[in-house]
Coordinates of C-alpha atoms in Angstrom, one line a residue:
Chain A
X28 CA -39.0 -8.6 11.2
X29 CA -38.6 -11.3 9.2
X30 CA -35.4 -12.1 7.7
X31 CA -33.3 -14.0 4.6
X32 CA -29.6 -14.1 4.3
X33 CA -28.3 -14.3 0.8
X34 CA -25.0 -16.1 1.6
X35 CA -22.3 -16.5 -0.7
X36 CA -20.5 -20.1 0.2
X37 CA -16.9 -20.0 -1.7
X38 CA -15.7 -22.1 -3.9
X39 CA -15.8 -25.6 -2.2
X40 CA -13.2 -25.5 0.1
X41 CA -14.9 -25.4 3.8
X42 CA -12.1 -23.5 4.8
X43 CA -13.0 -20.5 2.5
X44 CA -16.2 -20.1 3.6
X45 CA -16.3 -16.8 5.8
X46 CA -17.3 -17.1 9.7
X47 CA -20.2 -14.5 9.0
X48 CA -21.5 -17.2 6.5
X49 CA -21.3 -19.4 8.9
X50 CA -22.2 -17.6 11.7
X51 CA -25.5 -16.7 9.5
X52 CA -27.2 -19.9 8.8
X53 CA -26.7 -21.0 12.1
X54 CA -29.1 -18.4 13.2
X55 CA -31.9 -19.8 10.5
X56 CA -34.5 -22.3 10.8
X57 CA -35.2 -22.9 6.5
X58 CA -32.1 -23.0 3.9
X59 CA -33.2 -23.1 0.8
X60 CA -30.3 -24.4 -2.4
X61 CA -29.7 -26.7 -4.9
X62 CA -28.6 -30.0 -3.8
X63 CA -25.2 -30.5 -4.3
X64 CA -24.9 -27.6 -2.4
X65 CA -27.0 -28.7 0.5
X66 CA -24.6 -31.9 0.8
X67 CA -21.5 -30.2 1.1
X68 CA -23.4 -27.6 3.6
X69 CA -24.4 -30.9 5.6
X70 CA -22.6 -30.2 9.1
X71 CA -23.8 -26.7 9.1
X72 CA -27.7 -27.2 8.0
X73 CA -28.2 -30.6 10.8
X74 CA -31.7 -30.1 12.2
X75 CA -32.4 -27.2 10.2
X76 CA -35.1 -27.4 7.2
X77 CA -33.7 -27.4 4.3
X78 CA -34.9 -27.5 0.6
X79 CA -33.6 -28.7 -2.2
X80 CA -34.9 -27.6 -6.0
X81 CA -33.1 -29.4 -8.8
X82 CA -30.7 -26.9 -11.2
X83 CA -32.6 -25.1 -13.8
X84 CA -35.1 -23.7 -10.5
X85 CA -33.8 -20.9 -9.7
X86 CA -36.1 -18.5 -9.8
X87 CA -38.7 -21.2 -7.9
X88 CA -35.6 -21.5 -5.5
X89 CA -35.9 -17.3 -4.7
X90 CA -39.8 -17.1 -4.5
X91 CA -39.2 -20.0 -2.0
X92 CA -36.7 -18.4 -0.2
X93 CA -38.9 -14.9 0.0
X94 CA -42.0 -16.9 1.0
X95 CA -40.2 -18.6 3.8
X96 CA -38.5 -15.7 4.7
X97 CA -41.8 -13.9 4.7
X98 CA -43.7 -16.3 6.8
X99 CA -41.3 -15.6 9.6
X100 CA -38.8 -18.6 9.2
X101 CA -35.1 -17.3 9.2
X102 CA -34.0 -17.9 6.2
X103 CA -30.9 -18.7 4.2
X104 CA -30.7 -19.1 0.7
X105 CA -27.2 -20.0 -0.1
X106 CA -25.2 -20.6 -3.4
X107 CA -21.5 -21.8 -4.0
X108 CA -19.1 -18.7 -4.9
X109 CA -20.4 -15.3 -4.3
X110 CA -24.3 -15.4 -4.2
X111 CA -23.8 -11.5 -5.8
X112 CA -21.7 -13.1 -9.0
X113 CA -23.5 -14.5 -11.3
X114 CA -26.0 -16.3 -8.8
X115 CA -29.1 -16.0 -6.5
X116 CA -28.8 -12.8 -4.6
X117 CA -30.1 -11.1 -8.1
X118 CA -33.1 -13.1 -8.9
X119 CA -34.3 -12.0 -5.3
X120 CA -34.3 -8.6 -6.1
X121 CA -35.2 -9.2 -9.7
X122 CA -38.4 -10.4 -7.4
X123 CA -39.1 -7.4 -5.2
X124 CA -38.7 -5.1 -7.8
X125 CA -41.7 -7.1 -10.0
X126 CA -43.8 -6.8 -6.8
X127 CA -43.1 -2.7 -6.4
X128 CA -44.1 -2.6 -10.1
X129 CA -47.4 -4.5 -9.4
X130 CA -46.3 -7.6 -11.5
X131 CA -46.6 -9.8 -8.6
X132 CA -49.0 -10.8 -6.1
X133 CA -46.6 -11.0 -2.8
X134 CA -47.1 -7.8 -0.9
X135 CA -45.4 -9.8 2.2
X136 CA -41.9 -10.0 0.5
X137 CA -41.8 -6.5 1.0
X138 CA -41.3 -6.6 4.7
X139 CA -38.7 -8.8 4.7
X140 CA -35.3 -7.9 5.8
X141 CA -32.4 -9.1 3.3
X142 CA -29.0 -9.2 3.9
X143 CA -26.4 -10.5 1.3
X144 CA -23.3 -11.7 2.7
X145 CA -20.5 -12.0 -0.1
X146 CA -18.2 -15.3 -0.7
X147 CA -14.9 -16.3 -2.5
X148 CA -15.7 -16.4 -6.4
X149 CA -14.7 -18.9 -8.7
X150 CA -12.4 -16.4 -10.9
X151 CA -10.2 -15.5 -7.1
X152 CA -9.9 -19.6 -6.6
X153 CA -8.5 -19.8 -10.1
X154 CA -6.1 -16.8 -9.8
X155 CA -5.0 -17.8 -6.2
X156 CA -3.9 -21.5 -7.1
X157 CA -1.8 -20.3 -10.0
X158 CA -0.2 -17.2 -8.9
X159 CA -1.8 -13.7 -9.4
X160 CA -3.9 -13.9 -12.4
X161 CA -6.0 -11.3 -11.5
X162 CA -3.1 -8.5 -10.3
X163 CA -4.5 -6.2 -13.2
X164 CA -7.7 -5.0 -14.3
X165 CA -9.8 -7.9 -15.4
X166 CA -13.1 -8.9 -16.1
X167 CA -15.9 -11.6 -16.1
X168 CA -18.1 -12.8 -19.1
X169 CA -20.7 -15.5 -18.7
X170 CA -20.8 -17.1 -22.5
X171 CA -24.5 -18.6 -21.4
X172 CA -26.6 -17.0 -24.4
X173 CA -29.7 -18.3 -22.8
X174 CA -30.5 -15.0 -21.0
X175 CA -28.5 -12.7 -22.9
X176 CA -28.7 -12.7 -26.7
X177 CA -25.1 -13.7 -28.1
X178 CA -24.6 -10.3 -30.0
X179 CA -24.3 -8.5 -27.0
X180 CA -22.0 -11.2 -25.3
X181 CA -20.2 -10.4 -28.9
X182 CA -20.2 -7.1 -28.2
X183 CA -18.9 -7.6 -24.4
X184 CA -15.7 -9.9 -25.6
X185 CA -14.6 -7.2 -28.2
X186 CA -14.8 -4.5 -25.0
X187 CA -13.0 -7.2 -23.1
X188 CA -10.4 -7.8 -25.8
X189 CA -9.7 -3.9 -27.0
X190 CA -9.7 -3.3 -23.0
X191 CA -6.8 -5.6 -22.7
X192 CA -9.0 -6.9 -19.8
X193 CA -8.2 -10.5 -18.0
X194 CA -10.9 -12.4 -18.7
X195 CA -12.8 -15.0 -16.5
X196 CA -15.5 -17.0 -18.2
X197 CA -18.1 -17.9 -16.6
X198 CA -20.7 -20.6 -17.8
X199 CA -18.2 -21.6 -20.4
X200 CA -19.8 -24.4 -22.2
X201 CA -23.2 -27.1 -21.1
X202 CA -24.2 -30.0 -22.7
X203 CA -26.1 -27.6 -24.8
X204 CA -24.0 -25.0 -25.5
X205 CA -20.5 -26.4 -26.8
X206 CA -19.4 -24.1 -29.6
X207 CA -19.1 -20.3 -27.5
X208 CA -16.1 -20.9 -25.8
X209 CA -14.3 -21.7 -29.3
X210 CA -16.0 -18.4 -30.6
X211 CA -14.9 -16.1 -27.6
X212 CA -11.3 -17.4 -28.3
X213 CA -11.0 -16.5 -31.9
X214 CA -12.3 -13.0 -30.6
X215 CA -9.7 -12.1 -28.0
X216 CA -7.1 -13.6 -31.1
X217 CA -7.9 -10.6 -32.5
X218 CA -6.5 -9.0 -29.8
X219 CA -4.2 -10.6 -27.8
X220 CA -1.2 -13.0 -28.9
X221 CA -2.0 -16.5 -29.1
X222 CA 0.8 -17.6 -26.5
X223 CA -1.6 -15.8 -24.0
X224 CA -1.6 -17.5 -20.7
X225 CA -5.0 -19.4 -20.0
X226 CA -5.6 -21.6 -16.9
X227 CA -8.8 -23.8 -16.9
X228 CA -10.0 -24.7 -13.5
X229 CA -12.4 -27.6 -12.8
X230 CA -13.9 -28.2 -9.2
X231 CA -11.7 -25.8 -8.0
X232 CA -10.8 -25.8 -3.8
X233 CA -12.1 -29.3 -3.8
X234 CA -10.6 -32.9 -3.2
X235 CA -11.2 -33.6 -7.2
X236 CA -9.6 -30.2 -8.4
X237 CA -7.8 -30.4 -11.7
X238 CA -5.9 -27.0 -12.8
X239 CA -4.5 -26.7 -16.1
X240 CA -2.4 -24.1 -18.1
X241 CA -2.9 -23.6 -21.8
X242 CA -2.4 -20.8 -24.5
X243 CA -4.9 -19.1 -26.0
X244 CA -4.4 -20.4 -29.3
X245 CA -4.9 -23.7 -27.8
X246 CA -8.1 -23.2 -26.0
X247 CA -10.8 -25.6 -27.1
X248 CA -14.3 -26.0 -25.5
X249 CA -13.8 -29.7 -25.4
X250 CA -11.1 -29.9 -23.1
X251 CA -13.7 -27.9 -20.9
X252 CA -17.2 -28.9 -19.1
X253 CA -20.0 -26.6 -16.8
X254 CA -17.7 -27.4 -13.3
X255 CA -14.7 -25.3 -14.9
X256 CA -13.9 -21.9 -14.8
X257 CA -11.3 -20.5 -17.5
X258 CA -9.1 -17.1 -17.4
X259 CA -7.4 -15.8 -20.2
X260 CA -4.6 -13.4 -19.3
X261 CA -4.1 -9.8 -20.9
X262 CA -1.5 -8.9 -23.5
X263 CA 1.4 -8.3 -20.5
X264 CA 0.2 -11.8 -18.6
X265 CA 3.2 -13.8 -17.4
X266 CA 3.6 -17.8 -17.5
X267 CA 6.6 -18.2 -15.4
X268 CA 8.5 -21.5 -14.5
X269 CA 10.5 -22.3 -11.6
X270 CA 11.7 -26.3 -11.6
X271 CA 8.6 -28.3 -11.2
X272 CA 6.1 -25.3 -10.4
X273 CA 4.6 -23.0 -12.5
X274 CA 3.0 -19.8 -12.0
X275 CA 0.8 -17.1 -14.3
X276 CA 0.9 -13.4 -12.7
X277 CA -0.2 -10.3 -14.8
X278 CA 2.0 -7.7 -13.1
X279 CA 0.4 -4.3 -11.8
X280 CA 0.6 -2.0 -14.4
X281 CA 2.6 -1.3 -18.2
X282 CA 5.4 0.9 -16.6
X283 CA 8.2 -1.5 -17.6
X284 CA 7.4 -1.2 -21.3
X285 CA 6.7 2.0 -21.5
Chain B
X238 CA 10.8 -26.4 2.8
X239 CA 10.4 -22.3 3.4
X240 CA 7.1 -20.9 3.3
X241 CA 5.2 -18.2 2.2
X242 CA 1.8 -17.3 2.7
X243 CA 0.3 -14.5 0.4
X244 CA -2.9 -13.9 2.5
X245 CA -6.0 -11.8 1.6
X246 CA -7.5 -10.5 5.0
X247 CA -11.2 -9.1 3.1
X248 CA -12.4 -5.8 3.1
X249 CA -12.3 -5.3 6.8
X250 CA -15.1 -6.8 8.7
X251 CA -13.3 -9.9 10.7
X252 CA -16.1 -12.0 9.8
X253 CA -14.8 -11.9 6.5
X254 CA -11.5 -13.0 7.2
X255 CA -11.8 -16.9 5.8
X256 CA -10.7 -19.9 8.9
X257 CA -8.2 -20.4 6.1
X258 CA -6.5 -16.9 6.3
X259 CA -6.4 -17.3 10.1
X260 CA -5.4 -20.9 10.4
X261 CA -2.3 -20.0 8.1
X262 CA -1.9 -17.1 9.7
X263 CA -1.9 -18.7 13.2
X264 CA 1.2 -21.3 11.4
X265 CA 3.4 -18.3 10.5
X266 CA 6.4 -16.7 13.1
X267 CA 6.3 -13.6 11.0
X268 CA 3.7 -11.2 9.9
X269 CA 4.5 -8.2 6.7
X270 CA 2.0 -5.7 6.1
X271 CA 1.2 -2.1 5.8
X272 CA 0.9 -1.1 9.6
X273 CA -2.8 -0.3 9.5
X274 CA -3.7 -3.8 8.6
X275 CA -1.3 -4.8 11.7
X276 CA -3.4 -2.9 13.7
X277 CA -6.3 -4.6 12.7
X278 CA -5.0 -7.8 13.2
X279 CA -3.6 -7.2 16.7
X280 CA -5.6 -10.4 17.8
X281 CA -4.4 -13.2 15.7
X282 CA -0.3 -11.5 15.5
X283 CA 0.0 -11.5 19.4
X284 CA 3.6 -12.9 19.6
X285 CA 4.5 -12.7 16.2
X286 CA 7.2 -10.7 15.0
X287 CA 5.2 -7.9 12.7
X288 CA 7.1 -6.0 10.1
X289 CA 5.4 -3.2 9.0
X290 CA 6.3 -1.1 6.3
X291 CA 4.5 1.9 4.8
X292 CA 2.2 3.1 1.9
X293 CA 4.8 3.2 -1.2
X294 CA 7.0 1.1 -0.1
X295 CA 5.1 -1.7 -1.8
X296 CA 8.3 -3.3 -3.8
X297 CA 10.4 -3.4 0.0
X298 CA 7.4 -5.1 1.8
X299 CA 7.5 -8.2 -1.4
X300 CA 11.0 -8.2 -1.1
X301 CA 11.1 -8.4 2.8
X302 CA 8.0 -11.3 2.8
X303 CA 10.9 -13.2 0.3
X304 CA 13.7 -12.9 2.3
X305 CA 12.1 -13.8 5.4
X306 CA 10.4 -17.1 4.1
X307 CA 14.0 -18.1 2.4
X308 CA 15.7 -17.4 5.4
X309 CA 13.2 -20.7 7.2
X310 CA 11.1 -18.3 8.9
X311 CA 7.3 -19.0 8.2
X312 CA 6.0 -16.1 6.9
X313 CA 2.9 -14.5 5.6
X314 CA 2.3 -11.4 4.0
X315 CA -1.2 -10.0 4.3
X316 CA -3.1 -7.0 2.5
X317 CA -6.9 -6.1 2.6
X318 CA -9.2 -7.2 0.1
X319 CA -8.2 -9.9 -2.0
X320 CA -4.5 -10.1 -2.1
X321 CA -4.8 -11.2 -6.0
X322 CA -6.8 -8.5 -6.7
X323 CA -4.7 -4.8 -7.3
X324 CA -2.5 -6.0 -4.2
X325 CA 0.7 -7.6 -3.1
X326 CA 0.4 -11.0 -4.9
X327 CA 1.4 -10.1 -8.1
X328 CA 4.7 -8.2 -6.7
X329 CA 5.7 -11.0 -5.4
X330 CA 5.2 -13.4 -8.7
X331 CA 7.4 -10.5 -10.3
X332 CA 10.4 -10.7 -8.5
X333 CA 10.5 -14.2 -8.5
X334 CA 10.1 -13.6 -12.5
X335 CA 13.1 -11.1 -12.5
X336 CA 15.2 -13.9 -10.2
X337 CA 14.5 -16.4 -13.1
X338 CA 15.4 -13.9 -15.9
X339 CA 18.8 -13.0 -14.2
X340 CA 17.8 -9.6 -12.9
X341 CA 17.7 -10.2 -9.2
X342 CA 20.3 -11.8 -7.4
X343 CA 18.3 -13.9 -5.0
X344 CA 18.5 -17.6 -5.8
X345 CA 17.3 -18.4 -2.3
X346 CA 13.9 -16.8 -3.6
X347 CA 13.6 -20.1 -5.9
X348 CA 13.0 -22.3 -3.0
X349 CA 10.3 -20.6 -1.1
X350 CA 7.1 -22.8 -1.4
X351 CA 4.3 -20.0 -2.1
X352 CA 0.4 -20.3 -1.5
X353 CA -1.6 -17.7 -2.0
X354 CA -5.2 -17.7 0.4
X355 CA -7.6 -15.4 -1.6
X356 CA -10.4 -12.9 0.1
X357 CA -13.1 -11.1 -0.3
X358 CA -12.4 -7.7 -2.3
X359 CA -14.0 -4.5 -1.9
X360 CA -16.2 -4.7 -5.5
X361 CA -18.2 -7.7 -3.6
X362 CA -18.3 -5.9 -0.1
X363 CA -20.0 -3.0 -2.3
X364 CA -22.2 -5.1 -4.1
X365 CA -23.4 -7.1 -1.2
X366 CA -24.3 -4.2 1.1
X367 CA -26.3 -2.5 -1.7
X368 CA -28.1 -5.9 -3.8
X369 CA -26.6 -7.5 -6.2
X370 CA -24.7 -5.2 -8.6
X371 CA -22.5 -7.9 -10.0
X372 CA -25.3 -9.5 -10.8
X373 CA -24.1 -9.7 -14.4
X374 CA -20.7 -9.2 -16.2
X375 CA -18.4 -6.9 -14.9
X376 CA -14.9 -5.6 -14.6
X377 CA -12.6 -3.3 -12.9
X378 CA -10.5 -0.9 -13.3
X379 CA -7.7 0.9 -11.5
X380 CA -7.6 4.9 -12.0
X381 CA -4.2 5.1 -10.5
X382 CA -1.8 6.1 -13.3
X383 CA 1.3 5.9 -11.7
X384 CA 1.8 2.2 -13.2
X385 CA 0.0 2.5 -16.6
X386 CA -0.4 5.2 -18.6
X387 CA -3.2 6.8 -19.4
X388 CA -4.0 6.2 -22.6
X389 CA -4.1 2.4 -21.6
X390 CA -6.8 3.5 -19.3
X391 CA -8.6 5.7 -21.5
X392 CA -8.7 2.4 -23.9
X393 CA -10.0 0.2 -20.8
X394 CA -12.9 2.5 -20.3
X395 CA -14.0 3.0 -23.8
X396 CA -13.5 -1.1 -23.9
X397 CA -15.8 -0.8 -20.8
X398 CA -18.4 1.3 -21.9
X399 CA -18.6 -0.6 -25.4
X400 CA -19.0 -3.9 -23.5
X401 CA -21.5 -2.5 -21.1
X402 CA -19.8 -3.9 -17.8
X403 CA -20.3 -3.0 -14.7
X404 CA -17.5 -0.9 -13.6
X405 CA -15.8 -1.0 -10.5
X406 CA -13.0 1.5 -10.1
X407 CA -10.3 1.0 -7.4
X408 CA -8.2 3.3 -6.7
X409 CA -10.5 6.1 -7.7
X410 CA -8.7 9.2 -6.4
X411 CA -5.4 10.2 -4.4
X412 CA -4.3 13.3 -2.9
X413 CA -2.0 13.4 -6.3
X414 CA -4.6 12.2 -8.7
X415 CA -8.0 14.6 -8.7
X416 CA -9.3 14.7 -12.0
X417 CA -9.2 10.8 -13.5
X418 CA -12.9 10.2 -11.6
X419 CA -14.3 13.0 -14.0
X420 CA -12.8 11.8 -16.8
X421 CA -13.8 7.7 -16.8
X422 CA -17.2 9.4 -16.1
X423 CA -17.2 11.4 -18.8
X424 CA -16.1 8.3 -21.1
X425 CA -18.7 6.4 -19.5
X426 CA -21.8 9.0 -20.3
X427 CA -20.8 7.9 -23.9
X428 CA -21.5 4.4 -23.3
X429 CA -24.9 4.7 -20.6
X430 CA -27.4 7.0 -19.6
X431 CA -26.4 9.7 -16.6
X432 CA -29.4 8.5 -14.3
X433 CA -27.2 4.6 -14.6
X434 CA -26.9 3.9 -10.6
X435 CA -23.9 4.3 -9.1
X436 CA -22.6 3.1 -5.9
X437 CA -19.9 5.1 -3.1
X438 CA -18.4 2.8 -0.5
X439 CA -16.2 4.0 1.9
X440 CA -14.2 2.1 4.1
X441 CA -16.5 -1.0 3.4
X442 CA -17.8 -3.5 6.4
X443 CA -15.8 -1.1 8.8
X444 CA -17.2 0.7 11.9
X445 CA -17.1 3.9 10.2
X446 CA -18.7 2.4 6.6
X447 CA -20.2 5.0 4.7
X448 CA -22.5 4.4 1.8
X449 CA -24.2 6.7 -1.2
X450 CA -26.2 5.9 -3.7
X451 CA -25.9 8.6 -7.0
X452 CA -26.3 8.5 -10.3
X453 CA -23.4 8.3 -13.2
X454 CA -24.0 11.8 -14.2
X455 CA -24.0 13.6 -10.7
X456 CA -20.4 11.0 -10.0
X457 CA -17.8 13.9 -8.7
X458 CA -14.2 12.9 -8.0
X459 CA -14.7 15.9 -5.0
X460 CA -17.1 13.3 -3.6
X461 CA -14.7 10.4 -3.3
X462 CA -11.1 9.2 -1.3
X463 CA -8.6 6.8 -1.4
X464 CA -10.2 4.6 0.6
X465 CA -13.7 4.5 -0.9
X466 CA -14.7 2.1 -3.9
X467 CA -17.0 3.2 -6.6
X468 CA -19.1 0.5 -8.8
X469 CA -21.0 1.9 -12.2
X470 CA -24.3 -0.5 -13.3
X471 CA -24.2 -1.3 -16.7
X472 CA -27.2 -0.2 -18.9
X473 CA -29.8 -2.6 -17.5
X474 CA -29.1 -1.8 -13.8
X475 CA -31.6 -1.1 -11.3
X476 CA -32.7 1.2 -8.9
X477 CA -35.3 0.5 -6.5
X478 CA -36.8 1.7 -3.3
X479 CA -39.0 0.0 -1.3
X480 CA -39.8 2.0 1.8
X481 CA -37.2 3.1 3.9
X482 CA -35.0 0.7 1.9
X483 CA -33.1 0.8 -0.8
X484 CA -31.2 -1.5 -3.9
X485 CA -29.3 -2.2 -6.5
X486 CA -29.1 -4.9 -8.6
X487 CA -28.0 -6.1 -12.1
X488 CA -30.3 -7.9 -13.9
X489 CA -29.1 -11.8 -15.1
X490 CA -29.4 -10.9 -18.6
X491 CA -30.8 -9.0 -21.4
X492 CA -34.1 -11.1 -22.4
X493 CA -36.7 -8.9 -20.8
X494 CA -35.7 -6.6 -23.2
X495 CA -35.4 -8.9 -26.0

């Protein structure tokens, strides 16, 4: 049967990428990703076919990936992160499920065998290289209003804020979109103290990494570009200090001020 | 300098243990867990010394990882999952915040050089197996209200349901706690339809994985254990079946609605 991994790469760091990730594309003859990705892949993907489709291609990149897969070439179409979080893996099936409602033409992709193999996140990087970030319930909002309308991202930061959720953003600003991050701050104000821990995390896991700790209040979409991730902590979030490091944790649960 | 390795071992499946969990692993003299992870990690703790500790005593295992890594001894403390995520991480961070406030008495703890090696947590183990049900914004949620009380829960979920998340709930049930499955469904059924997909993973990756598919209305707390995961789609989460096969993913955004 023919066959395409989904496979979820981590956030950079070769070292974080899982052995069954590994183990996966070495059993494929096509990988199909963007290109940055396929450079930093390059020791893994030597003599293998691989295909590059510039950023804004993603769903050419999964009709690809099916057709390859579908033609009998093992495939892998891989993504940095988690290829389930806000990447490929959903376009794929975003894909079949047009065909088994007739709105495609591609009655092959339905014999092929998929596999999704899950990765380190962006949000776990971020949490892990300044303490325990995410040591309470949290959650994740992309602020890209290109597929979703922003009333309903709206709606998602005032569930996030009267949740008392840890929020990871996702997507936080673009060259196009440079105003939502600033918007999704002065929502969670209305919830949570403006002293709020917040670490922004660029190129995290990698040899250019750059981790900074702010406040809330202080947040501004300008100190922030599309490589970054940024968490904001919930209302019991700690920004501890011990000598020259510093940690954020947001303890387990809301015992000790009860 | 004393060190101290805070180490995520992933859901369960060893190829999902990162080559950056193992290689610290392999650096460390001493080895804390919860003694069924030991077991599982009988081949990379051969001639280590192992301390295990049991269920509940959570606080003593933190406390043990300190003292052992201030005493010189290399030392790592390991947990499934993602140790960030509802694990030991954040205990850790804690005391070292009560040693800085004055309510410890453990200045050795200070000079312990901490790194913390995320994983892969059971929410993306879920999702993977079944598509891509993170495919969009999400959070989790504990259901164990032994830390927080209730009525900070209660809030989550309604904050939940208002954002439309996808839910993932850890700790979903215990022998003690029976009835708060039925209740975060109940709260849910405000927010999405009963027939929203749900997911039931039990002991995820593992030899003995077990996997349902329901539906949020037919969700029964009778139907789940403490070591099973349950994810929630939010209310453009899909269902499909193609042949023998079948998924479920979470669309990228709202547009084809628009």
């Amino acid at each position: 049967m023919s066959k395409l991994y989904l496979v979820g790469m981590g956030p950079g760091d070769e070292r974080l990428i899982t052995p069954l990730a590994s183990a996966v594309i070495a059993q494929c003859s096509d990988v199909v990703a963007y290109g940055l990705y396929l450079d930093l892949l390059a020791d893994m993907t030597t003599g293998k076919h691989c295909h590059d489709l510039p950023l804004g291609e993603e769903i050419g990149r999964a009709r690809l990936a099916l057709d390859l897969a579908a033609s009998g070439k093992a495939t892998a179409l891989v993504s940095s992160g988690d290829i389930g979080i806000y990447a490929m893996a959903t376009l794929v099936f975003e894909l079949l499920d047009q065909q088994l409602n007739g709105a495609e033409n591609h009655p092959e992709w339905l014999a092929v065998d998929i596999e999704v193999v899950p990765g380190i996140s962006a949000m776990q990087a971020a949490a892990s290289r300044v303490g325990a970030m995410l040591g309470h319930d949290f959650c994740t909002i992309s602020l890209s209003d290109l597929l979703t309308p922003w009333p309903v991202i709206e709606q998602r930061l005032h569930g996030a804020g009267s949740g008392d959720f840890v929020v990871s953003f996702y997507n936080p600003v673009s060259k196009k979109r440079d105003w939502q991050l600033n918007s999704a701050r002065d929502i969670l104000l209305q919830y949570r103290p403006a002293n709020t821990p917040v670490v922004i995390g660029r190129q995290l896991t990698r040899s250019d990494e750059d981790i900074r700790f702010t406040r809330l209040g202080d947040l501004k979409a300008n100190d922030v570009d599309m490589f970054t991730l940024v968490s904001v902590g919930n209302r019991e979030t700690r920004h501890i200090v011990n000598g020259s490091k510093e940690w954020i944790y947001t303890p387990r649960g809301y015992a000790s001020k009860a």
